[in-house]
Short mmCIF file of C-alpha atoms in Angstrom, two decimals:
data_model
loop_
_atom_site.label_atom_id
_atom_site.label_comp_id
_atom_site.label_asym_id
_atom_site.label_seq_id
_atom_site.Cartn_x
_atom_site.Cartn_y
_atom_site.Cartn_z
CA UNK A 1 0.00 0.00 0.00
CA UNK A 2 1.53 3.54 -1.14
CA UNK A 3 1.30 6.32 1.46
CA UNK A 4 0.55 10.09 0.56
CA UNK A 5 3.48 11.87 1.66
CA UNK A 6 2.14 15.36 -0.01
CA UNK A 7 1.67 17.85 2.38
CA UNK A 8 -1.40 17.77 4.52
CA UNK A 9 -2.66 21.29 4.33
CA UNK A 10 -4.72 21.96 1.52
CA UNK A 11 -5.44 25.23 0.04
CA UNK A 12 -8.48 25.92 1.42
CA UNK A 13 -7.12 25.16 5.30
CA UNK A 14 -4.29 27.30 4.38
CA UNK A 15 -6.42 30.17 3.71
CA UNK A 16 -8.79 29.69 6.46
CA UNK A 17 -5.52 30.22 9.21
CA UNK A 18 -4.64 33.16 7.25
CA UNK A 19 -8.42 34.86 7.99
CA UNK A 20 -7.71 33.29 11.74
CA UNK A 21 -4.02 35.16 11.99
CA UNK A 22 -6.01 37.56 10.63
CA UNK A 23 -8.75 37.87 13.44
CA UNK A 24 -6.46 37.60 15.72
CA UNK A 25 -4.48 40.52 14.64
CA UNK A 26 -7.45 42.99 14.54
CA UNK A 27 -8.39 41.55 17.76
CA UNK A 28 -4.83 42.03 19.59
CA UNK A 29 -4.90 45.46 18.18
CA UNK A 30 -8.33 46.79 18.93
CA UNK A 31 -7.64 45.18 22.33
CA UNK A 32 -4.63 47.10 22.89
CA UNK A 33 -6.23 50.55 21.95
CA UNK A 34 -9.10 49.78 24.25
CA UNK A 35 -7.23 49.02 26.87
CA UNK A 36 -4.63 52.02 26.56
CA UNK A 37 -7.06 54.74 25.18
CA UNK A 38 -10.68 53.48 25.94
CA UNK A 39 -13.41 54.95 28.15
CA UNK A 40 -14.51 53.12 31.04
CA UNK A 41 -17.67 51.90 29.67
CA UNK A 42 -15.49 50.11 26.62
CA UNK A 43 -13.28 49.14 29.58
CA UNK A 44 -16.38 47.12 31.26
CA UNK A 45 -17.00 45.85 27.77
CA UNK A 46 -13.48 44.28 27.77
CA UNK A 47 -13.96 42.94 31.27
CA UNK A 48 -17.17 41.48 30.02
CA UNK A 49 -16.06 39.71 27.52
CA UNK A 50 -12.59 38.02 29.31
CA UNK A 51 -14.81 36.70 31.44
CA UNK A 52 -17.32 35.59 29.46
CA UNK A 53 -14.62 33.58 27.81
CA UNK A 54 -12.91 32.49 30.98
CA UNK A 55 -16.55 30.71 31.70
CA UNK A 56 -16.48 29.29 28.77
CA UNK A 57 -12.90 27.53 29.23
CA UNK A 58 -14.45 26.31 32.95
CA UNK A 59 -17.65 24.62 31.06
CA UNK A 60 -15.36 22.86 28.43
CA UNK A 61 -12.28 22.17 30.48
CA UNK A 62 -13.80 18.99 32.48
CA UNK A 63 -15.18 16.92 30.37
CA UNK A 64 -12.96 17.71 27.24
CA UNK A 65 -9.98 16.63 29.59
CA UNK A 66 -11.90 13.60 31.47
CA UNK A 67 -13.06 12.46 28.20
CA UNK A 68 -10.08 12.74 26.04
CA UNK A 69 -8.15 10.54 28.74
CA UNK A 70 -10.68 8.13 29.08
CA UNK A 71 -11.17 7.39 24.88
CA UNK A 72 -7.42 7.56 24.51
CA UNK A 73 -6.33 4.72 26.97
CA UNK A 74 -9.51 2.74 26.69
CA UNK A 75 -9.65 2.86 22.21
CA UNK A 76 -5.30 1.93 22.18
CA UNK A 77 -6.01 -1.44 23.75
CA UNK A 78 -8.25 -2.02 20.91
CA UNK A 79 -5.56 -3.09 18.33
CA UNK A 80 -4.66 -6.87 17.32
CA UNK A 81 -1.15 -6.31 16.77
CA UNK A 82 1.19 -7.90 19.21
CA UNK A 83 0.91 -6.74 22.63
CA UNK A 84 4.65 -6.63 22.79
CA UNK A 85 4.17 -3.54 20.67
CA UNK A 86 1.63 -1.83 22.80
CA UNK A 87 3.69 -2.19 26.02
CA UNK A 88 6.83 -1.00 24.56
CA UNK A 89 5.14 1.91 22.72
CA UNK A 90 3.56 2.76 25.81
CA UNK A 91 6.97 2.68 28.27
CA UNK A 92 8.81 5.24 25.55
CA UNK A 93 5.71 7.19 25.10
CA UNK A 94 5.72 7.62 28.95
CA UNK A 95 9.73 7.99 29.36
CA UNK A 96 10.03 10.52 26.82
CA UNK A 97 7.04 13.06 27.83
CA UNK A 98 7.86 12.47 31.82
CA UNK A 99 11.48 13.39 30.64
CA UNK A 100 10.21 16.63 28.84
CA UNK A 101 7.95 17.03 31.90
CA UNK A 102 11.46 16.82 33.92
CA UNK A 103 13.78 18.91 32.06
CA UNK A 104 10.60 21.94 32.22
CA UNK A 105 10.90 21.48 35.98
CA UNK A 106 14.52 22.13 36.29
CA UNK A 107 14.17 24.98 33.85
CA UNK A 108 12.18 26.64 35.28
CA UNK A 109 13.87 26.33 38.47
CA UNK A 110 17.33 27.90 36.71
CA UNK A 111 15.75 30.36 34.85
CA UNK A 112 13.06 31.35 37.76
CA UNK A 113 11.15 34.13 35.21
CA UNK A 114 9.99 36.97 37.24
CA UNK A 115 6.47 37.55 37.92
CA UNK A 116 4.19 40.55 36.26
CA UNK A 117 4.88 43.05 38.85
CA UNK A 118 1.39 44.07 40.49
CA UNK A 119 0.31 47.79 40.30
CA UNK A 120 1.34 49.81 43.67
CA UNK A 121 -0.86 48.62 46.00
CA UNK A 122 -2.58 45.56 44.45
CA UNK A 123 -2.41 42.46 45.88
CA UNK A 124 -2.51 38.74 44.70
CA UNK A 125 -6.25 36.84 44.36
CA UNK A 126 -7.04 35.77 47.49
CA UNK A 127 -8.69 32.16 46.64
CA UNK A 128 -4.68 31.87 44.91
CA UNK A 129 -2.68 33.30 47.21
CA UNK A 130 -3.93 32.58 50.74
CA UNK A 131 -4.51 28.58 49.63
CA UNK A 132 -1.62 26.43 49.84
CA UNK A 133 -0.98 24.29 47.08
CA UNK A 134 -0.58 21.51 49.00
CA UNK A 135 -4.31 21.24 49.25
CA UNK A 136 -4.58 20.43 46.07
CA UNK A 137 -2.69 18.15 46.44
CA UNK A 138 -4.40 16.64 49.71
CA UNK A 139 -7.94 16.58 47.88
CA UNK A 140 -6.97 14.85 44.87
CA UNK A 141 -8.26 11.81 46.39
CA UNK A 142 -12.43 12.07 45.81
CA UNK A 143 -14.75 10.54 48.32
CA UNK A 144 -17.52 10.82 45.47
CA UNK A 145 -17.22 10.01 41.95
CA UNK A 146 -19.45 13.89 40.76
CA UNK A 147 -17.67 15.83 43.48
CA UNK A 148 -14.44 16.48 41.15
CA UNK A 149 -16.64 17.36 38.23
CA UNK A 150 -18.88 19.82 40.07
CA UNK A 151 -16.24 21.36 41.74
CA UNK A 152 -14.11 21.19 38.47
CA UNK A 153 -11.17 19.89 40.85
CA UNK A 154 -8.62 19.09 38.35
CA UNK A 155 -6.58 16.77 39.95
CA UNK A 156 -8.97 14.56 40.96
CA UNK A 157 -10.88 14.34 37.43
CA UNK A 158 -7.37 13.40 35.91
CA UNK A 159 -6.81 10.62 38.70
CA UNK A 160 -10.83 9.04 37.81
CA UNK A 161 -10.18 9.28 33.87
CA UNK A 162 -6.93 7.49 34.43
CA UNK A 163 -8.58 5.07 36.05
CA UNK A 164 -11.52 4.50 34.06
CA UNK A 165 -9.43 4.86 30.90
CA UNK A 166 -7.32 2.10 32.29
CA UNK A 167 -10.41 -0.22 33.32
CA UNK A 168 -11.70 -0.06 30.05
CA UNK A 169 -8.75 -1.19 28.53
CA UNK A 170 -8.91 -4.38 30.97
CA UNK A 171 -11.91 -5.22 29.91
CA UNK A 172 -12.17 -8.69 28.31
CA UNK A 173 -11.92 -8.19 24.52
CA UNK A 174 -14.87 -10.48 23.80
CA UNK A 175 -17.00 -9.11 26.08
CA UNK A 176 -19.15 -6.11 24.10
CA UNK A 177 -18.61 -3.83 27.38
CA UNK A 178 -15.09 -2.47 26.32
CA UNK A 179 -16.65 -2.25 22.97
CA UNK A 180 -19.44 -0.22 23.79
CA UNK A 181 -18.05 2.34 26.90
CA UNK A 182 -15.11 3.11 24.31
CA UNK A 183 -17.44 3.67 21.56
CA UNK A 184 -19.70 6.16 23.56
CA UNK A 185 -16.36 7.90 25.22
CA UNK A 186 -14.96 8.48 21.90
CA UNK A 187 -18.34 9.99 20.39
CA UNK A 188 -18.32 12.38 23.74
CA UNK A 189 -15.06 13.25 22.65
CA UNK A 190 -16.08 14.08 19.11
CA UNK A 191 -19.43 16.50 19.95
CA UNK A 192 -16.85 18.25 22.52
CA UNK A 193 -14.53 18.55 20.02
CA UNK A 194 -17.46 20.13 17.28
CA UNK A 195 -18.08 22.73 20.74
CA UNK A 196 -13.85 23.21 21.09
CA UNK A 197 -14.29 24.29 17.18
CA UNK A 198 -16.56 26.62 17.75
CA UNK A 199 -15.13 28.40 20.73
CA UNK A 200 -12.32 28.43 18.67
CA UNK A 201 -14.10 30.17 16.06
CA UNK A 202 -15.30 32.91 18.35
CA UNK A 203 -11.95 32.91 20.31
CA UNK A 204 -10.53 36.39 18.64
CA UNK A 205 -13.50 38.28 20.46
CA UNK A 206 -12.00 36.82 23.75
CA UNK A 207 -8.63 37.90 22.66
CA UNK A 208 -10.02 41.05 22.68
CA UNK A 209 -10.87 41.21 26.26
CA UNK A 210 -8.26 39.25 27.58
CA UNK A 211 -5.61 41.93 25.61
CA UNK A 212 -8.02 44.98 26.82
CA UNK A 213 -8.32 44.00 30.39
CA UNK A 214 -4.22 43.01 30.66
CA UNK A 215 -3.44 46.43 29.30
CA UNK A 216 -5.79 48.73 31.74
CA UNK A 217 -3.35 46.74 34.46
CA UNK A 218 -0.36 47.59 32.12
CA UNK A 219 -1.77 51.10 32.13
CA UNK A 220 -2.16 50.93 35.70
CA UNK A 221 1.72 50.13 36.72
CA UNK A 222 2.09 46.23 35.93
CA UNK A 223 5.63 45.01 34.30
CA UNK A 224 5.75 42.05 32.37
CA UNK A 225 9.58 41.89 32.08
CA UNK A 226 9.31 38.05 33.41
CA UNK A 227 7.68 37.12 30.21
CA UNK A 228 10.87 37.23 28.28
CA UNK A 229 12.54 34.96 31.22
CA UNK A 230 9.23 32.72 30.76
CA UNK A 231 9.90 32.78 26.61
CA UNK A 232 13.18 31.46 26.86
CA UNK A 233 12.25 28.98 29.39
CA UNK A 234 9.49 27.36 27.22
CA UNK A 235 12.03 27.70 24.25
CA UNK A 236 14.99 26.01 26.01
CA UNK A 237 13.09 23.09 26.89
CA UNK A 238 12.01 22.04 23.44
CA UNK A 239 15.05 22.62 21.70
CA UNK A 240 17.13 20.65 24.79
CA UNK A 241 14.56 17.77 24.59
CA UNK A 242 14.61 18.09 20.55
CA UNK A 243 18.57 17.95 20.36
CA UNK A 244 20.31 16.57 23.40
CA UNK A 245 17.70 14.31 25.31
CA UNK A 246 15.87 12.64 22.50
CA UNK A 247 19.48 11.54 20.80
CA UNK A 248 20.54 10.50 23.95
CA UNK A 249 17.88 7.77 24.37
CA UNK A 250 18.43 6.82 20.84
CA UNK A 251 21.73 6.83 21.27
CA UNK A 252 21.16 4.56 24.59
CA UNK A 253 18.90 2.15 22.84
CA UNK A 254 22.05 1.28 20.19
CA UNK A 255 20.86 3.73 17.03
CA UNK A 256 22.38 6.37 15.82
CA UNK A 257 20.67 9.50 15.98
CA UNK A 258 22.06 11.42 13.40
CA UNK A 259 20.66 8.92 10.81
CA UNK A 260 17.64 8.94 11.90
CA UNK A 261 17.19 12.76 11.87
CA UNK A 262 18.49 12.72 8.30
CA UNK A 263 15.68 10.14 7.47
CA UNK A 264 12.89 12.07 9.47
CA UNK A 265 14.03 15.81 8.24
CA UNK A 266 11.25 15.89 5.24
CA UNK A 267 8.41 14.49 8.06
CA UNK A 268 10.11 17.38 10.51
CA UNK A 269 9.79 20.51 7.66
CA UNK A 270 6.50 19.16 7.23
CA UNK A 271 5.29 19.45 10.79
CA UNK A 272 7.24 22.87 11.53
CA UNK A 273 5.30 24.64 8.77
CA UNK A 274 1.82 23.03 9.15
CA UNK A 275 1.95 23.03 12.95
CA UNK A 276 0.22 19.54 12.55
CA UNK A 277 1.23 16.52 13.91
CA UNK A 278 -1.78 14.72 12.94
CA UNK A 279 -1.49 16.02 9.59
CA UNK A 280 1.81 15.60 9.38
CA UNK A 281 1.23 11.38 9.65
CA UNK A 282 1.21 10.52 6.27
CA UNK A 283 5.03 12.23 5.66
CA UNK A 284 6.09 10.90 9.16
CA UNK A 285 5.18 7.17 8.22
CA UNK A 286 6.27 7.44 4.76
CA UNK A 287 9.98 8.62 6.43
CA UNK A 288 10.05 6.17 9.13
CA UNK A 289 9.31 3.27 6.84
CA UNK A 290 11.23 4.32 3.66
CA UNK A 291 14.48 6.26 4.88
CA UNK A 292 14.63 4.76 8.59
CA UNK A 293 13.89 1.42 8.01
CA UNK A 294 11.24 0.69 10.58
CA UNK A 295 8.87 -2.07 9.34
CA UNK A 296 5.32 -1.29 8.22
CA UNK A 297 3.94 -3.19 11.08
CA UNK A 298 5.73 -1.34 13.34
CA UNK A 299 5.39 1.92 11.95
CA UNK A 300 1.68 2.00 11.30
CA UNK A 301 0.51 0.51 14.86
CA UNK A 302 3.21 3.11 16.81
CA UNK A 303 3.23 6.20 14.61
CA UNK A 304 -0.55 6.98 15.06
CA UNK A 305 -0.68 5.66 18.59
CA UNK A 306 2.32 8.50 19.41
CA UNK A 307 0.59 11.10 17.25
CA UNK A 308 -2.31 10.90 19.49
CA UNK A 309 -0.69 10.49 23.38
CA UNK A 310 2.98 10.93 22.39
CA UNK A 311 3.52 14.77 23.25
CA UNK A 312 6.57 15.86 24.58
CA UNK A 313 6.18 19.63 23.91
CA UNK A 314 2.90 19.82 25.16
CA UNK A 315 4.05 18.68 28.53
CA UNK A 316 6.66 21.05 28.43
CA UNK A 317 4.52 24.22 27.67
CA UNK A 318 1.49 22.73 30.12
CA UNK A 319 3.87 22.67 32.88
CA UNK A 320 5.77 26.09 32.71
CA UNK A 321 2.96 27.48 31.59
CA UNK A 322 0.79 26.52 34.30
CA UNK A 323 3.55 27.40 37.09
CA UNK A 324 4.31 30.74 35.81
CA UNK A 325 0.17 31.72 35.86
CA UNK A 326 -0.09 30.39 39.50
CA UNK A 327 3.04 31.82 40.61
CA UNK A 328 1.86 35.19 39.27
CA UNK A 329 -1.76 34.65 40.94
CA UNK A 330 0.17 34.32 44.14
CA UNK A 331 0.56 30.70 44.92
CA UNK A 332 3.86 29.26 46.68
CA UNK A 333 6.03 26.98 44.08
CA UNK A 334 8.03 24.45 45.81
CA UNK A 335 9.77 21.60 44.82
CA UNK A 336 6.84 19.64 45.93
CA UNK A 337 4.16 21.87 43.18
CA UNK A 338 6.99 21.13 40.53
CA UNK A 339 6.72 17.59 41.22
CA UNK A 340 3.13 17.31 41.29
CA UNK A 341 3.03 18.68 37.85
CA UNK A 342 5.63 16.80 36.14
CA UNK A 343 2.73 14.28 36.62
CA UNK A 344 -0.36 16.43 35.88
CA UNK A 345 1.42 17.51 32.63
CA UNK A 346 2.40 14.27 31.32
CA UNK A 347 -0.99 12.82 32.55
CA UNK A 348 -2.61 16.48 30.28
CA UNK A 349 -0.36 16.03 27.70
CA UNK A 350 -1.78 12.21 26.53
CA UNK A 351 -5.21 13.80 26.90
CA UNK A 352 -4.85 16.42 24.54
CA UNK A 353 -5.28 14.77 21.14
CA UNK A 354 -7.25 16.02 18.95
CA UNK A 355 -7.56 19.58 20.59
CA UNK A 356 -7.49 22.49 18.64
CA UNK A 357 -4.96 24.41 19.30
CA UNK A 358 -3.49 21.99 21.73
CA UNK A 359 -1.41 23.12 24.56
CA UNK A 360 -2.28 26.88 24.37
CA UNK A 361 -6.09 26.16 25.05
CA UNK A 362 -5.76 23.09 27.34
CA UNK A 363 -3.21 25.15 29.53
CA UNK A 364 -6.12 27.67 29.45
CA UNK A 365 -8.58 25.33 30.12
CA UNK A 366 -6.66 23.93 33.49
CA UNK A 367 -6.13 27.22 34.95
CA UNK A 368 -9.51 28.45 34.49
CA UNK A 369 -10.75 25.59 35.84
CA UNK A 370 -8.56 25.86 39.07
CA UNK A 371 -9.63 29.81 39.31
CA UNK A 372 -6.15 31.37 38.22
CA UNK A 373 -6.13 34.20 36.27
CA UNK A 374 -5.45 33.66 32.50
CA UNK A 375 -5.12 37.32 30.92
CA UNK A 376 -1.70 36.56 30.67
CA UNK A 377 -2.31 33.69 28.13
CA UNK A 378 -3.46 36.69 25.89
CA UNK A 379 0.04 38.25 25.61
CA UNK A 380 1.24 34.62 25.43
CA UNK A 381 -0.75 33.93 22.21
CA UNK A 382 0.68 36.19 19.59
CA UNK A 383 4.11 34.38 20.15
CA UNK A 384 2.69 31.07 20.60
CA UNK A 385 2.80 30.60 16.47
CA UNK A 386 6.10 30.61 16.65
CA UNK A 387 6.00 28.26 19.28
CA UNK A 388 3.93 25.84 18.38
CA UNK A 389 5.69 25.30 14.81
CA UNK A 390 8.71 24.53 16.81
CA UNK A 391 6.78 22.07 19.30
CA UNK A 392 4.55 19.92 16.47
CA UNK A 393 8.25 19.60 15.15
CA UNK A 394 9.67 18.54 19.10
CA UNK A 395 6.49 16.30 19.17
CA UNK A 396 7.02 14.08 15.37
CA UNK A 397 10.83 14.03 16.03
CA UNK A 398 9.57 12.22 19.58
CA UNK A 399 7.43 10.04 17.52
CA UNK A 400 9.88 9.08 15.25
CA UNK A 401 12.06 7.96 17.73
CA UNK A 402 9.77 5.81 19.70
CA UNK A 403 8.81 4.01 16.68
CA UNK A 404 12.86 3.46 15.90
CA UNK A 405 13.71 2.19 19.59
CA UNK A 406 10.37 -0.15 19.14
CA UNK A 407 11.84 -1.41 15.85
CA UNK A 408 15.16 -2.03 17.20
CA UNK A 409 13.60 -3.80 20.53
CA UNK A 410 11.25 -6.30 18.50
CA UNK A 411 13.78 -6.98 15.91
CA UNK A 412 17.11 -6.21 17.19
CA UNK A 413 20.00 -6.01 14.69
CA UNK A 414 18.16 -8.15 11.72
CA UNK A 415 16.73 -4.35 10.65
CA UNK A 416 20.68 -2.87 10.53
CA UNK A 417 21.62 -3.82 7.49
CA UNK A 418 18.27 -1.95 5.74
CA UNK A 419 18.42 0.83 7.74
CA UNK A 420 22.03 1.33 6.60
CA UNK A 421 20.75 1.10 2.76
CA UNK A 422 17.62 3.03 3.20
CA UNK A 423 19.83 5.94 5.27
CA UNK A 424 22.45 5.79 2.38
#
């Protein structure tokens, strides 16, 4: 069977993100003049609509998250291939995103960014800064199975879909009950993702507000200097994880990773300028197959398995992201918070197939849900192009190296000799 490796934007998507840059352009710009020169009345318009928008990221964030989880680890166990494959698709997967989860940690403990100085006077939100974070961490344990939901207590909603997710997948395969509760999770998933498109849609008007409201605080006295430390942070990690720790492990499992970079670079231009991942499949298979040498069965179980839970950036930019918007709300980050997330970002990261937009509006979506201010992820998004071409690249270079060290692990050296003829 041939595989498409053409590009997978077509014209018509192309144009449609150039009317979204677009939208987003007008609305950064109308948002800054509102907020610098408006009246007070187009000032409580702003207000309005940021948070508006920030209830809107609260009624999607739960179940979008919670069902995401739950389809992705019940629907993987569906396959017939070998279930050597599975587990040692599943160990990488893990390995490399809790690494990336790691190496954000210690980042942002080196490069501590600076918070967005407060006017004179102000203080930090209350329900942020006088609650430890360590009760989070104390009631991530439910005593009733709605509680988390209602209470849109994040932890504990990514502990049950875990753990429904999982006893799904344990499910007998000829009994019609794994068959059935995966079917229905992953048609939740699609209708939330039809309502994720059309917030999406709509999402320059909250722009707006979130743009206007940060600059009457701007206007007011606030600094964001620690946004360039926070830049370089997010930065840093991808392009450490990218080009020392992913050729390490590669270089650990017995492959060199020079030739597999050279055999992944047309899947890795691909996914830099279509910011697609998903899209990006077709190239990414094609390369792994016919210039690294994997075999089809490997490739095609692995490759769309790590396209969907495989997503070393997006821990990355959940976790620093995340930290830097609570530590600016006023909550205490100690070695202990920076653990805890290491987990809650690897456990986000798997969850956010499929999500337009990935990290930026998951990221959004936690922190709204845990009551943090997110008017910062307004300045965040005009940059965040940039960004996210350079973590959909992080994320298929991570996927083409799980599906080499899976292909080297099943088959062991018998593959050298082809993978020296295909890399030639």
């Amino acid at each position: 069977m041939s595989i498409d490796t053409r590009p997978a934007l077509a014209p018509e998507a192309k144009r449609e993100q150039l009317i979204m840059a677009g939208f987003y352009l007008v609305a950064i710009v109308l948002g800054v003049l509102n907020g610098f020169y408006g009246t007070a009345f187009t000032h409580s318009v702003g207000d309005f609509v940021s948070s508006v928008f920030i209830k809107l990221f609260k009624f999607i964030s739960i179940p979008i998250i919670a069902v995401s989880i739950i389809s992705t680890l019940a629907s993987i166990s569906k396959s017939s291939e070998s279930g050597r494959i599975f587990r040692h698709t599943i160990f990488y997967t893990l390995l490399t995103t809790i690494l990336a989860a790691v190496l954000a940690a210690g980042l942002y403990l080196l490069f501590s960014p600076a918070n967005v100085a407060l006017p004179d006077g102000a203080t930090a939100p209350a329900a942020v800064a006088e609650k430890s974070y360590f009760a989070y961490v104390q009631s991530v344990i439910p005593d009733n199975f709605l509680a988390p939901f209602l209470s849109a207590n994040v932890l504990s909603v990514l502990l049950i879909a875990a753990a429904v997710g999982l006893a799904i997948a344990k499910l007998p395969r000829e009994s019609r009950s794994q068959e059935i509760l995966t079917a229905f999770f992953t048609a939740c998933q699609d209708v939330l993702f039809v309502l994720v498109k059309w917030l999406i849609k709509v999402l320059p008007v909250g722009i707006f507000g979130f743009i206007s409201a940060l600059c009457v605080e701007l206007a007011s006295g606030v600094s964001i200097g620690g946004l360039g430390t926070y830049f370089a942070t997010v930065l840093t990690a991808n392009f450490l994880q990218m080009l020392v720790v992913l050729p390490l492990v590669l270089l650990i499992r017995g492959l060199n990773p020079l030739r597999v970079a050279r055999g992944m670079m047309p899947a890795l231009l691909v996914a830099f300028f279509s910011k697609s991942s998903a899209g990006t499949l077709p190239v990414t298979m094609a390369c792994s197959e016919e210039r690294v040498g994997v075999r089809p069965a490997v490739a095609r179980f692995v490759l769309p398995i790590c396209t969907t839970i495989n997503m070393n950036a997006c821990a990355a930019f959940i976790l620093i992201t995340s930290v830097f918007l609570m530590q600016n709300a006023g909550a205490e980050i100690t070695l202990g918070t920076l653990g805890v997330w290491v987990l809650i970002a690897t456990i986000a990261a798997v969850g956010n197939a499929g999500v337009p937009m990935g990290c930026f509006f998951l990221t959004a979506s936690l922190m709204a849900s845990m009551n943090v201010p997110i008017l910062l992820m307004g300045v965040i998004l005009p940059v965040y192009a940039v960004i996210d071409m350079i973590e959909t690249m992080l994320n298929v270079w991570s996927d083409s190296t799980v599906a080499a060290m899976v292909n080297k692990d099943l088959y062991g050296d018998e593959d050298e000799a082809k993978r020296e003829a295909v890399s030639a």
